[in-house]
């Protein structure tokens, strides 16, 4: 009945922000009721079934033709920017179409370059636009939508050589590594990486580590198992970025469940034997981390000091994390409110005030809200501390200091 009422209000043209707020409150309330908890338990049972780990490879693969220097390009007439996303993945191969080049099953670690086109006109900052049936958009339009144009594979040596040359020709010799979360396909991960690079005006090169998420909301526990399995592969990819491509600094943005691979990798950073002249870890950003809060606190003590700055974005309105808490029984590190995670060496930012997007049930606000991206720009590009960033204000007390967004 309440959903029907909200639908009716939407049909009458009520303010979208009011409708979003009403829907959020309804979802959070329903998640706290006994029937919802029983439903979560039943869904978790269904999610425990394993995913087949073999993929039939269709068609013939054409070798990737790599220009001498791979670099972003801009179509001045349309304002469309094409970003080369240098990827590492442990997904199994699919077919030869960009959208299904990699599937959701586990495979061997591989490397390559994906081209993502991002419109810069008529698209809100942070918006990951796709064709919409209710707008009668039947196909992707480069001037409106973020599109994965091409995907190609390279062997490891060719990948390192291409990335090294590309980075040497860049305005900034830093790299930005994006690690996606639960229920994300390779296509959407690459699109998000390209969108972040454009909206953050990042002058270096963009890297993606796409672990083998099943890209299925019903396969949460399968993704949990896979992200643990992927940790060693991600660690090797991060060490490659630090030690083999001539980077100055390596910045990392991890979202949701992807934080587990990053956090568990950083735990071992002190023991790495990197070559002389290796890059340093710059900004490490944990966005809505779906990891046990107490475990995060334990690991934070071990990776303290490994990077220039470590930042955690949290929200009391992240419905996906609330659901995860019901599943696991303990708070998640990405929650705010009474469960807000505050540890030495990590700048905690309560993003609840600006988390107003419905996309992903408030679970992708790190890339979908102008003020969040503005703060990330100040952090990654301008290298500003929290007390120097316009959108933030100090909160808490001397013992539990954190940052929140200005009203």
PDB file of N, CA and C in Angstrom, residues 271-334:
ATOM      1  N   UNK A 271      55.636  -5.929   4.056  1.00  0.00           N
ATOM      2  CA  UNK A 271      56.553  -7.029   3.743  1.00  0.00           C
ATOM      3  C   UNK A 271      56.936  -7.086   2.268  1.00  0.00           C
ATOM      4  N   UNK A 272      56.390  -6.191   1.438  1.00  0.00           N
ATOM      5  CA  UNK A 272      56.685  -6.237   0.011  1.00  0.00           C
ATOM      6  C   UNK A 272      58.143  -5.883  -0.271  1.00  0.00           C
ATOM      7  N   UNK A 273      58.702  -6.541  -1.266  1.00  0.00           N
ATOM      8  CA  UNK A 273      60.052  -6.249  -1.741  1.00  0.00           C
ATOM      9  C   UNK A 273      59.930  -5.606  -3.122  1.00  0.00           C
ATOM     10  N   UNK A 274      59.675  -4.296  -3.168  1.00  0.00           N
ATOM     11  CA  UNK A 274      59.512  -3.588  -4.432  1.00  0.00           C
ATOM     12  C   UNK A 274      60.860  -3.091  -4.932  1.00  0.00           C
ATOM     13  N   UNK A 275      61.014  -2.921  -6.242  1.00  0.00           N
ATOM     14  CA  UNK A 275      62.304  -2.469  -6.786  1.00  0.00           C
ATOM     15  C   UNK A 275      62.620  -1.032  -6.378  1.00  0.00           C
ATOM     16  N   UNK A 276      63.867  -0.667  -6.439  1.00  0.00           N
ATOM     17  CA  UNK A 276      64.275   0.706  -6.150  1.00  0.00           C
ATOM     18  C   UNK A 276      63.574   1.654  -7.112  1.00  0.00           C
ATOM     19  N   UNK A 277      63.129   2.794  -6.591  1.00  0.00           N
ATOM     20  CA  UNK A 277      62.437   3.760  -7.426  1.00  0.00           C
ATOM     21  C   UNK A 277      60.971   3.462  -7.641  1.00  0.00           C
ATOM     22  N   UNK A 278      60.438   2.479  -6.938  1.00  0.00           N
ATOM     23  CA  UNK A 278      59.017   2.131  -7.082  1.00  0.00           C
ATOM     24  C   UNK A 278      58.133   3.294  -6.644  1.00  0.00           C
ATOM     25  N   UNK A 279      56.935   3.328  -7.179  1.00  0.00           N
ATOM     26  CA  UNK A 279      55.971   4.370  -6.820  1.00  0.00           C
ATOM     27  C   UNK A 279      55.542   4.214  -5.367  1.00  0.00           C
ATOM     28  N   UNK A 280      54.979   5.280  -4.831  1.00  0.00           N
ATOM     29  CA  UNK A 280      54.415   5.264  -3.493  1.00  0.00           C
ATOM     30  C   UNK A 280      52.892   5.191  -3.583  1.00  0.00           C
ATOM     31  N   UNK A 281      52.288   4.608  -2.574  1.00  0.00           N
ATOM     32  CA  UNK A 281      50.829   4.656  -2.481  1.00  0.00           C
ATOM     33  C   UNK A 281      50.436   6.071  -2.076  1.00  0.00           C
ATOM     34  N   UNK A 282      49.533   6.675  -2.841  1.00  0.00           N
ATOM     35  CA  UNK A 282      49.100   8.032  -2.570  1.00  0.00           C
ATOM     36  C   UNK A 282      47.828   8.064  -1.742  1.00  0.00           C
ATOM     37  N   UNK A 283      46.699   8.324  -2.399  1.00  0.00           N
ATOM     38  CA  UNK A 283      45.411   8.373  -1.712  1.00  0.00           C
ATOM     39  C   UNK A 283      44.733   7.002  -1.796  1.00  0.00           C
ATOM     40  N   UNK A 284      44.367   6.471  -0.653  1.00  0.00           N
ATOM     41  CA  UNK A 284      43.593   5.225  -0.589  1.00  0.00           C
ATOM     42  C   UNK A 284      42.200   5.599  -0.112  1.00  0.00           C
ATOM     43  N   UNK A 285      41.190   5.279  -0.912  1.00  0.00           N
ATOM     44  CA  UNK A 285      39.814   5.649  -0.583  1.00  0.00           C
ATOM     45  C   UNK A 285      38.972   4.393  -0.419  1.00  0.00           C
ATOM     46  N   UNK A 286      38.434   4.217   0.777  1.00  0.00           N
ATOM     47  CA  UNK A 286      37.496   3.132   1.057  1.00  0.00           C
ATOM     48  C   UNK A 286      36.083   3.722   0.977  1.00  0.00           C
ATOM     49  N   UNK A 287      35.372   3.429  -0.084  1.00  0.00           N
ATOM     50  CA  UNK A 287      34.031   3.965  -0.281  1.00  0.00           C
ATOM     51  C   UNK A 287      32.996   2.908   0.074  1.00  0.00           C
ATOM     52  N   UNK A 288      32.162   3.215   1.079  1.00  0.00           N
ATOM     53  CA  UNK A 288      31.109   2.307   1.532  1.00  0.00           C
ATOM     54  C   UNK A 288      31.630   0.887   1.744  1.00  0.00           C
ATOM     55  N   UNK A 289      32.712   0.704   2.516  1.00  0.00           N
ATOM     56  CA  UNK A 289      33.324  -0.626   2.619  1.00  0.00           C
ATOM     57  C   UNK A 289      32.414  -1.657   3.286  1.00  0.00           C
ATOM     58  N   UNK A 290      32.156  -2.734   2.577  1.00  0.00           N
ATOM     59  CA  UNK A 290      31.369  -3.846   3.108  1.00  0.00           C
ATOM     60  C   UNK A 290      32.346  -4.868   3.690  1.00  0.00           C
ATOM     61  N   UNK A 291      32.848  -4.513   4.867  1.00  0.00           N
ATOM     62  CA  UNK A 291      33.743  -5.391   5.602  1.00  0.00           C
ATOM     63  C   UNK A 291      33.411  -5.219   7.075  1.00  0.00           C
ATOM     64  N   UNK A 292      33.568  -6.263   7.844  1.00  0.00           N
ATOM     65  CA  UNK A 292      33.270  -6.200   9.267  1.00  0.00           C
ATOM     66  C   UNK A 292      34.024  -5.031   9.915  1.00  0.00           C
ATOM     67  N   UNK A 293      33.306  -4.217  10.682  1.00  0.00           N
ATOM     68  CA  UNK A 293      33.918  -3.035  11.270  1.00  0.00           C
ATOM     69  C   UNK A 293      35.074  -3.391  12.202  1.00  0.00           C
ATOM     70  N   UNK A 294      34.882  -4.393  13.040  1.00  0.00           N
ATOM     71  CA  UNK A 294      35.943  -4.767  13.979  1.00  0.00           C
ATOM     72  C   UNK A 294      37.177  -5.294  13.246  1.00  0.00           C
ATOM     73  N   UNK A 295      36.937  -6.032  12.164  1.00  0.00           N
ATOM     74  CA  UNK A 295      38.060  -6.532  11.369  1.00  0.00           C
ATOM     75  C   UNK A 295      38.791  -5.367  10.699  1.00  0.00           C
ATOM     76  N   UNK A 296      38.050  -4.378  10.231  1.00  0.00           N
ATOM     77  CA  UNK A 296      38.672  -3.200   9.633  1.00  0.00           C
ATOM     78  C   UNK A 296      39.588  -2.509  10.642  1.00  0.00           C
ATOM     79  N   UNK A 297      39.111  -2.373  11.871  1.00  0.00           N
ATOM     80  CA  UNK A 297      39.915  -1.723  12.910  1.00  0.00           C
ATOM     81  C   UNK A 297      41.208  -2.499  13.143  1.00  0.00           C
ATOM     82  N   UNK A 298      41.127  -3.826  13.179  1.00  0.00           N
ATOM     83  CA  UNK A 298      42.324  -4.637  13.356  1.00  0.00           C
ATOM     84  C   UNK A 298      43.335  -4.406  12.232  1.00  0.00           C
ATOM     85  N   UNK A 299      42.831  -4.435  10.985  1.00  0.00           N
ATOM     86  CA  UNK A 299      43.723  -4.316   9.842  1.00  0.00           C
ATOM     87  C   UNK A 299      44.264  -2.904   9.685  1.00  0.00           C
ATOM     88  N   UNK A 300      43.473  -1.891  10.066  1.00  0.00           N
ATOM     89  CA  UNK A 300      43.919  -0.504   9.935  1.00  0.00           C
ATOM     90  C   UNK A 300      45.188  -0.254  10.733  1.00  0.00           C
ATOM     91  N   UNK A 301      45.318  -0.918  11.859  1.00  0.00           N
ATOM     92  CA  UNK A 301      46.531  -0.760  12.665  1.00  0.00           C
ATOM     93  C   UNK A 301      47.752  -1.308  11.932  1.00  0.00           C
ATOM     94  N   UNK A 302      47.534  -2.301  11.057  1.00  0.00           N
ATOM     95  CA  UNK A 302      48.648  -2.924  10.349  1.00  0.00           C
ATOM     96  C   UNK A 302      49.065  -2.139   9.112  1.00  0.00           C
ATOM     97  N   UNK A 303      48.094  -1.479   8.427  1.00  0.00           N
ATOM     98  CA  UNK A 303      48.489  -0.747   7.224  1.00  0.00           C
ATOM     99  C   UNK A 303      48.657   0.748   7.481  1.00  0.00           C
ATOM    100  N   UNK A 304      48.626   1.165   8.729  1.00  0.00           N
ATOM    101  CA  UNK A 304      48.831   2.573   9.059  1.00  0.00           C
ATOM    102  C   UNK A 304      50.183   3.050   8.527  1.00  0.00           C
ATOM    103  N   UNK A 305      50.159   4.175   7.838  1.00  0.00           N
ATOM    104  CA  UNK A 305      51.385   4.759   7.322  1.00  0.00           C
ATOM    105  C   UNK A 305      51.823   4.238   5.975  1.00  0.00           C
ATOM    106  N   UNK A 306      51.058   3.328   5.363  1.00  0.00           N
ATOM    107  CA  UNK A 306      51.482   2.736   4.089  1.00  0.00           C
ATOM    108  C   UNK A 306      51.217   3.667   2.909  1.00  0.00           C
ATOM    109  N   UNK A 307      50.369   4.689   3.097  1.00  0.00           N
ATOM    110  CA  UNK A 307      49.991   5.588   2.017  1.00  0.00           C
ATOM    111  C   UNK A 307      50.041   7.028   2.499  1.00  0.00           C
ATOM    112  N   UNK A 308      50.010   7.962   1.553  1.00  0.00           N
ATOM    113  CA  UNK A 308      50.004   9.382   1.910  1.00  0.00           C
ATOM    114  C   UNK A 308      48.814   9.711   2.793  1.00  0.00           C
ATOM    115  N   UNK A 309      47.639   9.200   2.416  1.00  0.00           N
ATOM    116  CA  UNK A 309      46.419   9.451   3.194  1.00  0.00           C
ATOM    117  C   UNK A 309      45.428   8.330   2.926  1.00  0.00           C
ATOM    118  N   UNK A 310      44.691   7.956   3.951  1.00  0.00           N
ATOM    119  CA  UNK A 310      43.646   6.938   3.836  1.00  0.00           C
ATOM    120  C   UNK A 310      42.322   7.572   4.256  1.00  0.00           C
ATOM    121  N   UNK A 311      41.309   7.417   3.416  1.00  0.00           N
ATOM    122  CA  UNK A 311      40.012   8.050   3.656  1.00  0.00           C
ATOM    123  C   UNK A 311      38.905   7.013   3.589  1.00  0.00           C
ATOM    124  N   UNK A 312      37.961   7.115   4.506  1.00  0.00           N
ATOM    125  CA  UNK A 312      36.804   6.221   4.530  1.00  0.00           C
ATOM    126  C   UNK A 312      35.532   7.065   4.400  1.00  0.00           C
ATOM    127  N   UNK A 313      34.720   6.791   3.369  1.00  0.00           N
ATOM    128  CA  UNK A 313      33.417   7.430   3.211  1.00  0.00           C
ATOM    129  C   UNK A 313      32.347   6.482   3.743  1.00  0.00           C
ATOM    130  N   UNK A 314      31.536   6.976   4.683  1.00  0.00           N
ATOM    131  CA  UNK A 314      30.504   6.143   5.307  1.00  0.00           C
ATOM    132  C   UNK A 314      29.157   6.843   5.224  1.00  0.00           C
ATOM    133  N   UNK A 315      28.094   6.085   5.455  1.00  0.00           N
ATOM    134  CA  UNK A 315      26.756   6.675   5.434  1.00  0.00           C
ATOM    135  C   UNK A 315      25.806   5.872   6.308  1.00  0.00           C
ATOM    136  N   UNK A 316      24.963   6.580   7.043  1.00  0.00           N
ATOM    137  CA  UNK A 316      23.931   5.915   7.847  1.00  0.00           C
ATOM    138  C   UNK A 316      22.726   5.551   6.997  1.00  0.00           C
ATOM    139  N   UNK A 317      22.735   5.952   5.728  1.00  0.00           N
ATOM    140  CA  UNK A 317      21.589   5.700   4.850  1.00  0.00           C
ATOM    141  C   UNK A 317      21.929   4.708   3.744  1.00  0.00           C
ATOM    142  N   UNK A 318      23.003   3.967   3.909  1.00  0.00           N
ATOM    143  CA  UNK A 318      23.388   2.982   2.899  1.00  0.00           C
ATOM    144  C   UNK A 318      22.615   1.701   3.151  1.00  0.00           C
ATOM    145  N   UNK A 319      21.564   1.492   2.370  1.00  0.00           N
ATOM    146  CA  UNK A 319      20.656   0.364   2.598  1.00  0.00           C
ATOM    147  C   UNK A 319      21.346  -0.971   2.349  1.00  0.00           C
ATOM    148  N   UNK A 320      22.237  -1.022   1.348  1.00  0.00           N
ATOM    149  CA  UNK A 320      22.938  -2.280   1.069  1.00  0.00           C
ATOM    150  C   UNK A 320      23.794  -2.704   2.250  1.00  0.00           C
ATOM    151  N   UNK A 321      24.432  -1.739   2.915  1.00  0.00           N
ATOM    152  CA  UNK A 321      25.243  -2.083   4.078  1.00  0.00           C
ATOM    153  C   UNK A 321      24.375  -2.492   5.257  1.00  0.00           C
ATOM    154  N   UNK A 322      23.197  -1.887   5.381  1.00  0.00           N
ATOM    155  CA  UNK A 322      22.279  -2.303   6.438  1.00  0.00           C
ATOM    156  C   UNK A 322      21.850  -3.754   6.226  1.00  0.00           C
ATOM    157  N   UNK A 323      21.587  -4.109   4.968  1.00  0.00           N
ATOM    158  CA  UNK A 323      21.229  -5.490   4.668  1.00  0.00           C
ATOM    159  C   UNK A 323      22.391  -6.432   4.969  1.00  0.00           C
ATOM    160  N   UNK A 324      23.607  -5.999   4.647  1.00  0.00           N
ATOM    161  CA  UNK A 324      24.783  -6.819   4.930  1.00  0.00           C
ATOM    162  C   UNK A 324      24.940  -7.024   6.438  1.00  0.00           C
ATOM    163  N   UNK A 325      24.638  -5.994   7.207  1.00  0.00           N
ATOM    164  CA  UNK A 325      24.725  -6.119   8.660  1.00  0.00           C
ATOM    165  C   UNK A 325      23.750  -7.174   9.165  1.00  0.00           C
ATOM    166  N   UNK A 326      22.527  -7.212   8.599  1.00  0.00           N
ATOM    167  CA  UNK A 326      21.563  -8.236   8.977  1.00  0.00           C
ATOM    168  C   UNK A 326      22.107  -9.627   8.673  1.00  0.00           C
ATOM    169  N   UNK A 327      22.776  -9.763   7.527  1.00  0.00           N
ATOM    170  CA  UNK A 327      23.305 -11.061   7.122  1.00  0.00           C
ATOM    171  C   UNK A 327      24.420 -11.509   8.064  1.00  0.00           C
ATOM    172  N   UNK A 328      25.326 -10.580   8.409  1.00  0.00           N
ATOM    173  CA  UNK A 328      26.524 -10.950   9.170  1.00  0.00           C
ATOM    174  C   UNK A 328      26.367 -10.781  10.673  1.00  0.00           C
ATOM    175  N   UNK A 329      25.428  -9.973  11.100  1.00  0.00           N
ATOM    176  CA  UNK A 329      25.188  -9.824  12.526  1.00  0.00           C
ATOM    177  C   UNK A 329      26.010  -8.762  13.210  1.00  0.00           C
ATOM    178  N   UNK A 330      26.946  -8.164  12.495  1.00  0.00           N
ATOM    179  CA  UNK A 330      27.800  -7.135  13.080  1.00  0.00           C
ATOM    180  C   UNK A 330      27.874  -5.942  12.129  1.00  0.00           C
ATOM    181  N   UNK A 331      28.176  -4.746  12.667  1.00  0.00           N
ATOM    182  CA  UNK A 331      28.234  -3.544  11.819  1.00  0.00           C
ATOM    183  C   UNK A 331      29.299  -3.666  10.748  1.00  0.00           C
ATOM    184  N   UNK A 332      29.074  -2.939   9.648  1.00  0.00           N
ATOM    185  CA  UNK A 332      30.035  -2.872   8.556  1.00  0.00           C
ATOM    186  C   UNK A 332      30.839  -1.582   8.679  1.00  0.00           C
ATOM    187  N   UNK A 333      32.045  -1.587   8.165  1.00  0.00           N
ATOM    188  CA  UNK A 333      32.921  -0.414   8.293  1.00  0.00           C
ATOM    189  C   UNK A 333      32.374   0.800   7.554  1.00  0.00           C
ATOM    190  N   UNK A 334      31.485   0.580   6.584  1.00  0.00           N
ATOM    191  CA  UNK A 334      30.937   1.691   5.813  1.00  0.00           C
ATOM    192  C   UNK A 334      29.725   2.348   6.426  1.00  0.00           C
TER     193      UNK A 334
END
